[in-house]
Coordinates of C-alpha atoms in Angstrom, one line a residue:
X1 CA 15.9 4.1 -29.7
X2 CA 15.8 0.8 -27.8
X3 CA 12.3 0.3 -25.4
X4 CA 13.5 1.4 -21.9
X5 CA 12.3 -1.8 -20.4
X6 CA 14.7 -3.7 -22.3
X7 CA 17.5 -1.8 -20.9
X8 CA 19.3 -3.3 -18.2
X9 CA 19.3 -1.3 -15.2
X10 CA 22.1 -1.3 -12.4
X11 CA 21.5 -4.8 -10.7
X12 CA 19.0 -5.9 -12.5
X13 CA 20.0 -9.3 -13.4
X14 CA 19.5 -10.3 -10.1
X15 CA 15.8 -10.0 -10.2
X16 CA 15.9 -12.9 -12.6
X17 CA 15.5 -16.4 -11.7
X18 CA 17.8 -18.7 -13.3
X19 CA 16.5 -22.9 -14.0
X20 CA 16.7 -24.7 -10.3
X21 CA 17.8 -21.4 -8.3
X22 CA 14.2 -20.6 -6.8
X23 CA 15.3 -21.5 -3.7
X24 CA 18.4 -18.6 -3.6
X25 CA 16.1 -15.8 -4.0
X26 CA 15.5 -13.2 -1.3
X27 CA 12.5 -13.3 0.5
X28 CA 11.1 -10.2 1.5
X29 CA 7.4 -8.0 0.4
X30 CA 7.4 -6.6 -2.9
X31 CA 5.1 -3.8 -3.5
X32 CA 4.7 -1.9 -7.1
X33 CA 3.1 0.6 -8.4
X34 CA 3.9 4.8 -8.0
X35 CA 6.6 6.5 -6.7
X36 CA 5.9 10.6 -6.6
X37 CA 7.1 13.4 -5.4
X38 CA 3.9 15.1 -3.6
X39 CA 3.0 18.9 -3.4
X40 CA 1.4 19.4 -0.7
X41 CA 0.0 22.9 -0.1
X42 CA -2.2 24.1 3.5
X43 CA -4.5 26.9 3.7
X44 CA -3.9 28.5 7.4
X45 CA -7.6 30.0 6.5
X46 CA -10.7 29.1 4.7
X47 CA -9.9 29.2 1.2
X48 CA -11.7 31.4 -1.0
X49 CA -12.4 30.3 -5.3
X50 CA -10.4 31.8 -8.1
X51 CA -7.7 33.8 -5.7
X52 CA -4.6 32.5 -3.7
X53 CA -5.4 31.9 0.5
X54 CA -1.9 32.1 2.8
X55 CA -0.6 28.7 4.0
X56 CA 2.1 26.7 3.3
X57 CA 3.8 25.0 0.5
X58 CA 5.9 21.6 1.3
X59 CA 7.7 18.6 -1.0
X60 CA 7.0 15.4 0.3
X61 CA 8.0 11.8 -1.3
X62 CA 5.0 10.0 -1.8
X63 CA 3.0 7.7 -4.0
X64 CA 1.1 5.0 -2.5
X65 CA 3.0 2.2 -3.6
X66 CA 5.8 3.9 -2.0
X67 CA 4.9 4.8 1.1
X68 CA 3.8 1.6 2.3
X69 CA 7.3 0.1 1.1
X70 CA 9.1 3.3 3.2
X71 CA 6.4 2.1 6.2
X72 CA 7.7 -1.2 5.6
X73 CA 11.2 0.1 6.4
X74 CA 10.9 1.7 9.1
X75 CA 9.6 -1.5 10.8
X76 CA 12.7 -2.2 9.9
X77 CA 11.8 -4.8 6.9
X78 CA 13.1 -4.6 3.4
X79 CA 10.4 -4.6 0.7
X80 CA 11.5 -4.7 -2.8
X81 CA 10.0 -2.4 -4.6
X82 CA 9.1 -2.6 -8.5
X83 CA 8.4 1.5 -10.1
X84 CA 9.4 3.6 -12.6
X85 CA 11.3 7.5 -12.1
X86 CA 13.1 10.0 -14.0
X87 CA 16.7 11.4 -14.7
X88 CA 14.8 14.6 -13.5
X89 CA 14.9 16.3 -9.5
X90 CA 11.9 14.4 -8.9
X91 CA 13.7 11.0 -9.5
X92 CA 16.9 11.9 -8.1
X93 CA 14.8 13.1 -4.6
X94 CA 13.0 9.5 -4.6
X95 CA 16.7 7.5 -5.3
X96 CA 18.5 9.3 -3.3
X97 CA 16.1 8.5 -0.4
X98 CA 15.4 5.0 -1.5
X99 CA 19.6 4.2 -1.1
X100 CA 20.1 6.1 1.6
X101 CA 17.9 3.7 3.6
X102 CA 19.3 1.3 2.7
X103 CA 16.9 -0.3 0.2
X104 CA 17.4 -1.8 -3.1
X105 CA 16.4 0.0 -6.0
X106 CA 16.9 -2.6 -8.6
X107 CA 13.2 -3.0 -9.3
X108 CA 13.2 1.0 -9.9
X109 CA 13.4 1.3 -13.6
X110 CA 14.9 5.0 -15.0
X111 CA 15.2 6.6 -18.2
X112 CA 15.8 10.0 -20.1
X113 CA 11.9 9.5 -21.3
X114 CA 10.6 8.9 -18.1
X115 CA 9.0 11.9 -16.2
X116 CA 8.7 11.4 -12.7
X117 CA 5.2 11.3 -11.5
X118 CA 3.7 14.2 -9.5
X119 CA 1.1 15.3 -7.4
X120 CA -0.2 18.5 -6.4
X121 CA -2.5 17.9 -3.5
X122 CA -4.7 21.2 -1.5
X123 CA -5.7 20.6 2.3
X124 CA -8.2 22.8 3.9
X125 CA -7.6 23.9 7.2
X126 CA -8.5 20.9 8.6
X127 CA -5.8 18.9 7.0
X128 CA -8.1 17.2 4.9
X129 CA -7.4 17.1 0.9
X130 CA -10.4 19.3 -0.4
X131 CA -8.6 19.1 -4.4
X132 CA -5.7 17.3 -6.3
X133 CA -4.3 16.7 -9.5
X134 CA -2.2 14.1 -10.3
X135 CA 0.7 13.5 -13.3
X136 CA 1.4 9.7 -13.1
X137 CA 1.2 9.0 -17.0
X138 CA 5.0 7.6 -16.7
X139 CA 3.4 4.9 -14.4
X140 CA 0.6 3.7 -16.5
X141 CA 3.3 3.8 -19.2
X142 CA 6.6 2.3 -18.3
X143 CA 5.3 -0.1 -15.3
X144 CA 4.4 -2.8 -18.5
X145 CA 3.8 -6.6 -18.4
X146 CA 7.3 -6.8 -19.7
X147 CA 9.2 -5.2 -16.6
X148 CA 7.2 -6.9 -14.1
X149 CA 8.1 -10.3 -15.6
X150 CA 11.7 -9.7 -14.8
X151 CA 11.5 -9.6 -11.1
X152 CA 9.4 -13.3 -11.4
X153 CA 11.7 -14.6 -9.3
X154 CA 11.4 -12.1 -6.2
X155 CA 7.2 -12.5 -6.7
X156 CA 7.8 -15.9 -6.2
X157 CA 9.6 -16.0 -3.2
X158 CA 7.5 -13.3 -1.4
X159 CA 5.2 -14.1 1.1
X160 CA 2.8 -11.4 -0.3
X161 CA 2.8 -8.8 -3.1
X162 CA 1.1 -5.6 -2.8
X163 CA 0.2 -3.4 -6.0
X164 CA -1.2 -0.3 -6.3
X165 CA -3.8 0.7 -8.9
X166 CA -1.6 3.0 -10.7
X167 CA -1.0 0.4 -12.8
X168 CA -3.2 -0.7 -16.0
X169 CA -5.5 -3.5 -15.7
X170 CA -3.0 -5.3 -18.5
X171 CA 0.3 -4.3 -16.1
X172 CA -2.3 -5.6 -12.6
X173 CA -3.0 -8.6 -14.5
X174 CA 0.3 -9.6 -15.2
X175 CA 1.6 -8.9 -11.8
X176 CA -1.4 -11.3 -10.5
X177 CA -1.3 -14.1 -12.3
X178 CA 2.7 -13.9 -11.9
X179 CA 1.6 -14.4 -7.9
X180 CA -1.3 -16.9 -8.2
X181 CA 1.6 -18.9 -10.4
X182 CA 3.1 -19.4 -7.2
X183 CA 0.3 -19.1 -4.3
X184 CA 1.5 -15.2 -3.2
X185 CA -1.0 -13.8 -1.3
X186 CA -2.1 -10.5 -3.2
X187 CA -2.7 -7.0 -1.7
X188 CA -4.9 -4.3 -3.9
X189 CA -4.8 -1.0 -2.7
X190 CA -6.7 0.9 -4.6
X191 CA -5.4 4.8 -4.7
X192 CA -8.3 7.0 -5.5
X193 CA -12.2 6.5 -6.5
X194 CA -11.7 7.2 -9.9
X195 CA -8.5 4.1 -10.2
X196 CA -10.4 1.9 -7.8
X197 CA -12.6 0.7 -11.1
X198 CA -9.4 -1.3 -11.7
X199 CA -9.8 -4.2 -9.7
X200 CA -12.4 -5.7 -12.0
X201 CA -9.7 -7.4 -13.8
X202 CA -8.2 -8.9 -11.1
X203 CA -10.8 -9.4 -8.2
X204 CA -10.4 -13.0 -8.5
X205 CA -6.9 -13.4 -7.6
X206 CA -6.8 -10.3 -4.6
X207 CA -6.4 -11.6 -1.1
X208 CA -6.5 -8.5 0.6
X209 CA -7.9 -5.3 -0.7
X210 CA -8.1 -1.9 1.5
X211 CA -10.4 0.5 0.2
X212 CA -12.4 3.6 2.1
X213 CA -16.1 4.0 2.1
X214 CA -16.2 5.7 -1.5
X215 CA -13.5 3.0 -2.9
X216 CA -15.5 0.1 -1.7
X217 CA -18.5 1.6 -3.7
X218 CA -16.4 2.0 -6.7
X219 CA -14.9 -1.1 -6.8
X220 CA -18.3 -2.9 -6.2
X221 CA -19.9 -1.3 -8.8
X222 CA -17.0 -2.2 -11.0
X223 CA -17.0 -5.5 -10.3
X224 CA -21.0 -5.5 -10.4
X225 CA -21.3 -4.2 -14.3
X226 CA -23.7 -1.7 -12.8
X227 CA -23.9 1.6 -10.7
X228 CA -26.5 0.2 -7.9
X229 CA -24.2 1.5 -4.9
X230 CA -23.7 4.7 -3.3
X231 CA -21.5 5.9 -0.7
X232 CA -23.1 6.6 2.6
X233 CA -24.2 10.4 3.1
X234 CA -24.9 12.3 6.2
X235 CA -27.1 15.3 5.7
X236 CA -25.9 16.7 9.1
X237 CA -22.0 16.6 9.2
X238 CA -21.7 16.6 13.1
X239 CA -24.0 13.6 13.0
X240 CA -21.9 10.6 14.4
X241 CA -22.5 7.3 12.7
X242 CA -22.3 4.3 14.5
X243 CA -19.9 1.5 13.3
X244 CA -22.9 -1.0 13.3
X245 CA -24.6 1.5 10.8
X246 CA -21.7 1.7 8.3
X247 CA -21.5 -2.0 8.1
X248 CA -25.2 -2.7 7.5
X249 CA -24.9 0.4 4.9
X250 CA -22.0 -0.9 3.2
X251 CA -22.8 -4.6 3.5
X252 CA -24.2 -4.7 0.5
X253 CA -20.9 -3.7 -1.3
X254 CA -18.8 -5.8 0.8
X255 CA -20.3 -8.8 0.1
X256 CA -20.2 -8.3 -3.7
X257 CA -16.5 -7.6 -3.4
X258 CA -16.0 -10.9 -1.2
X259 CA -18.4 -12.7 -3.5
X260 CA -16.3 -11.9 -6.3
X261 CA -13.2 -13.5 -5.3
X262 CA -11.5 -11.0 -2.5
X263 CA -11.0 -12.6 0.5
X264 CA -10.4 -10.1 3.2
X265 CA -11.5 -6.4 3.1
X266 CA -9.6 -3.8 5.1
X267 CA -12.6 -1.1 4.8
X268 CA -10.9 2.1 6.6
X269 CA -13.5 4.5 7.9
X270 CA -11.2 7.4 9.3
X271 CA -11.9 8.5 12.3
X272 CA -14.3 5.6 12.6
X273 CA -12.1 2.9 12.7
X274 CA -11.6 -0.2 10.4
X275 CA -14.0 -2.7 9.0
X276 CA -12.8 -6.5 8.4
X277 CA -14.9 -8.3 6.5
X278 CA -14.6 -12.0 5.2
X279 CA -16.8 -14.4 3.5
X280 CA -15.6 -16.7 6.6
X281 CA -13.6 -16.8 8.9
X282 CA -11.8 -19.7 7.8
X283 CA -10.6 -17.7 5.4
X284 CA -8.7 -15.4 8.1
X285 CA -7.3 -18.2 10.1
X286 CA -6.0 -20.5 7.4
X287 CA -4.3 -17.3 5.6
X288 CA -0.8 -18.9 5.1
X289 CA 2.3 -17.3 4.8
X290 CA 5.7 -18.2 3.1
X291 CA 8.4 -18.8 5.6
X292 CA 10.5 -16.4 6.1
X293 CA 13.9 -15.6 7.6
X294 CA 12.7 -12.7 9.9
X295 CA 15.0 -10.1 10.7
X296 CA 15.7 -9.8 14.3
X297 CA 13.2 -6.3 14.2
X298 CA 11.0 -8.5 12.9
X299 CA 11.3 -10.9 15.6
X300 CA 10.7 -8.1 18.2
X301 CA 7.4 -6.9 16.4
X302 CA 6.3 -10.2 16.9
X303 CA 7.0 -10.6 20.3
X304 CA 6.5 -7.1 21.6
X305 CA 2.8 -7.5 19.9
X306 CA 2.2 -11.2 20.3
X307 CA 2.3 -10.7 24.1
X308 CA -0.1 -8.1 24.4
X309 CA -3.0 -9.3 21.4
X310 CA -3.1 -12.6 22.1
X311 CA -3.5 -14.9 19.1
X312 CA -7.5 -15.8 17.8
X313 CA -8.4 -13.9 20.6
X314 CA -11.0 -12.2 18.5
X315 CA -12.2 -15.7 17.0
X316 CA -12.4 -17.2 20.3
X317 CA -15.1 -14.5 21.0
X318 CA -17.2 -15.7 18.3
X319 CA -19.3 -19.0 17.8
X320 CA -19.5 -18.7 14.5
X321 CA -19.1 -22.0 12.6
X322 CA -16.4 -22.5 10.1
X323 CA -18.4 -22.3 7.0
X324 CA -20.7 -19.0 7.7
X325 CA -20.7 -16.4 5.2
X326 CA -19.7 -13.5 6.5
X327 CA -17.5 -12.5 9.2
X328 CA -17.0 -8.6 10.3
X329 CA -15.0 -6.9 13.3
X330 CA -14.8 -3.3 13.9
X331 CA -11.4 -1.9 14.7
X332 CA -11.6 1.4 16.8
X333 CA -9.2 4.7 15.2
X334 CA -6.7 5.9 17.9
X335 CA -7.2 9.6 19.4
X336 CA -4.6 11.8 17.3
X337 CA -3.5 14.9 17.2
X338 CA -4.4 15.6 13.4
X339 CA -1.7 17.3 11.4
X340 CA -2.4 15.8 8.4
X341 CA -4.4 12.8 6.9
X342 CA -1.9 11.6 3.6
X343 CA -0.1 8.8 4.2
X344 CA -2.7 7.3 6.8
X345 CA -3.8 4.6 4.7
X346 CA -0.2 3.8 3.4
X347 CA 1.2 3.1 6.3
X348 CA -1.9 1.2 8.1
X349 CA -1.5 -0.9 4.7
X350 CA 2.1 -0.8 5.5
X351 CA 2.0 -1.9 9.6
X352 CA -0.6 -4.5 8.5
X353 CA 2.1 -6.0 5.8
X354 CA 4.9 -5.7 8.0
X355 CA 3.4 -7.4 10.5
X356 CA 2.0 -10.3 8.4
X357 CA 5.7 -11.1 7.2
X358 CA 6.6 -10.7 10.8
X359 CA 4.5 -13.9 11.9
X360 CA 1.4 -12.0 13.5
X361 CA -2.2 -13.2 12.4
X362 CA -4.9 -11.2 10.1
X363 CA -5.9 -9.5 13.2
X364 CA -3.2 -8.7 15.1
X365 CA -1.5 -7.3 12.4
X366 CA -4.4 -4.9 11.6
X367 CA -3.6 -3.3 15.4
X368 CA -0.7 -2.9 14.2
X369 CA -1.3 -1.3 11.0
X370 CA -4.0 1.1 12.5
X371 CA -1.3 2.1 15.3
X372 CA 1.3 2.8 12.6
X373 CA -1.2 4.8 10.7
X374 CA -2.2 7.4 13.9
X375 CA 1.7 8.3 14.2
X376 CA 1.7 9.5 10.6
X377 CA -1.6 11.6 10.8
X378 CA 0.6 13.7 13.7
X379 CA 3.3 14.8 11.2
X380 CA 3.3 16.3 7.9
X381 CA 5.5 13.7 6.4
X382 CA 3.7 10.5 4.4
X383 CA 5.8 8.3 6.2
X384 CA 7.0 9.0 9.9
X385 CA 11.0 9.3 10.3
X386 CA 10.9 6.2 12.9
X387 CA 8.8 4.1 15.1
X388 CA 9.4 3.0 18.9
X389 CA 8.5 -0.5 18.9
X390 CA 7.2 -0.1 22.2
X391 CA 4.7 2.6 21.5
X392 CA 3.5 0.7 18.5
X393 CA 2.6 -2.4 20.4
X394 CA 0.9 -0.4 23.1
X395 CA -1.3 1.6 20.6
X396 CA -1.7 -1.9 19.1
X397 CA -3.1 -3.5 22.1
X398 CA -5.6 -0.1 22.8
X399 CA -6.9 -1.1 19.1
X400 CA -7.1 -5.0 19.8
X401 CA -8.7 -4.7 23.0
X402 CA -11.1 -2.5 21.6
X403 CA -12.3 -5.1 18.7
X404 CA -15.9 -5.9 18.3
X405 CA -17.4 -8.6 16.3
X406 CA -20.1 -7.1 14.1
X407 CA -21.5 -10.2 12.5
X408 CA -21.1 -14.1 12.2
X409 CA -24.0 -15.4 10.2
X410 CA -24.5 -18.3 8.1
X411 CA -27.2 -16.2 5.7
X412 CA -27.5 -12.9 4.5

């Protein structure tokens, strides 16, 4: 039986690039990594060990990968997204969604052998995940060197590509050095502690990397070689941490990550906010973009947002010189009504991107990332059906306004 990666899949050819065609490729995000169909099951009580508790058992399409590409589109962008699904109900759920919006699904790959990935996640009442378990196996094993290389052409014509850490170290280091070939900006998000550990392999070539408090201690001690870092712990739960103490706890971390080669850190707190953290701000303003025909959405995001968080705003505040070493601004969470938490992080990683192809700056587009990620926690899908453009840019300004610079100093 043939490999399934050399098949070729419906459309497929035109991932490829042919000698002196660069410039006819499409320009547009491309994310990889997991596409899964989540279980998502709610206790309406406290849940009690070895028995069943009543709540409520819903399908959901997720995978993180995929949920920021569907965030993506429904800013009305059109990422291309690069995964791997089944001939099984699983698969045909995530295809049938994926055309029906319109999207391409080129970069999708399917076979008989592939089983689509799935996860079973259990919230407690609070709508917090309290366990998981995850079947992604087809992920690790059919998202290969070999695939990626066939959508060259689309990496090197986006102006950033996102992967998740579903993917093996050897399958991350392909898709990286496939973007530093060609100056693409790279995003890491990194899924879960335990596949967090990944980015050793590539820390050098990652732009942008958006870990939470236990991720960024992962990561660092991956990167590191040793387990010197722990994730912050409060021995009274109803204690509220202030953002100045998380950054001087997790400084440490941060800076080994930034020292390492990632340039900005998008540390997401939950309710706390968001930490972004450079090794200077240069690094932030001089982030550049490949041109791009924007969609007239587009266009509207960046006027709708531009208007109200105006541009270096948050630089102008500081009198920090170009070449200090670190450079950290606290972003403020929005209130929510909290239905559930998955699919938070997705689609702030998915506002941010959106935005960032759209024209808007590092920080600007973090405002808008953080007010696409408090619609989501107020309905039980991953991904909210729609956005109002005007909402979003409102929620966006609350978040810019609220901004603080936490540090701009020349030494540690």
């Amino acid at each position: 039986m043939s490999s399934p990666e050399n098949e070729t899949p419906r459309g497929v050819l035109s991932g490829f690039c042919k000698e002196g065609q660069d410039g006819k490729c499409t320009v547009e995000a491309v994310i990889i990594g997991g596409m899964v169909v989540d279980v998502n099951a709610t206790a309406s009580m406290h849940a009690n060990p070895r028995t069943t508790t009543p709540g409520k058992v819903i399908f959901s399409l997720g995978g993180v990968a995929r949920n920021v590409a569907d965030c993506i589109s429904k800013l009305e962008a059109r990422p291309f997204m690069i995964s791997a699904v089944g001939f099984d109900m699983a698969g045909n759920m995530l295809l049938e969604h994926w055309e029906s919006a319109g999207l391409s699904i080129e970069g999708i790959q399917r076979h008989q052998n592939i089983e689509t990935a799935v996860v079973c996640h259990i919230f407690d009442e609070k709508g917090e995940v309290a366990a998981g378990v995850a079947h992604v196996e087809s992920i690790e094993k059919f998202l290969t060197p070999r695939w990626i290389e066939k959508f060259k052409c689309k990496i090197s014509c986006s102006p950033i590509l996102m992967v998740d850490a579903n993917l093996t170290s050897s399958s991350l280091e392909a898709s990286c050095q496939l973007a530093a070939q060609f100056n693409t900006p790279v995003w890491f998000e990194p899924v879960s502690v335990a596949k967090s550990r990944r980015v050793a392999s590539v820390v050098q070539y990652v732009t942008f990397a958006s870990p939470n408090e236990d991720e960024l201690v992962a990561m660092a001690n991956a990167v590191s070689g040793k387990d010197i870092f722990q994730p912050i712990r409060s021995d009274d739960s109803s204690t509220k941490l202030s953002k100045e103490y998380f950054f001087q706890t997790l400084k440490p971390a941060i800076w080994v990550l930034l020292d390492k080669g990632v340039k900005v850190l998008v540390v997401t707190l939950g309710s706390e906010g968001v930490l972004v953290c450079s090794k200077a701000k240069f690094n932030l303003q001089r982030l550049a973009f490949k041109g791009n025909q924007s969609p007239y959405f587009s266009k509207q995001l960046y006027e709708a947002v531009s208007t109200v968080c105006l541009k270096d705003k948050i630089f102008g505040a500081s009198m920090c010189k170009p070449m200090s070493n670190l450079f950290a601004v606290h972003f403020p969470a929005l209130p929510a009504s909290v239905v559930r938490l998955t699919g938070a992080g997705d689609c702030l990683v998915g506002g941010t991107i959106a935005s960032l192809c759209a024209g808007l700056d590092v920080m600007q587009s973090i405002a808008v990332g953080i007010a696409a990620a408090k619609v989501v926690v107020e309905v039980e899908s991953n991904v909210p059906d729609e956005y109002c453009l005007a909402k979003l840019a409102d929620d966006a300004r609350s978040v810019y306004s609220g901004a603080t610079m936490l540090l701009c100093q020349s030494k540690l």
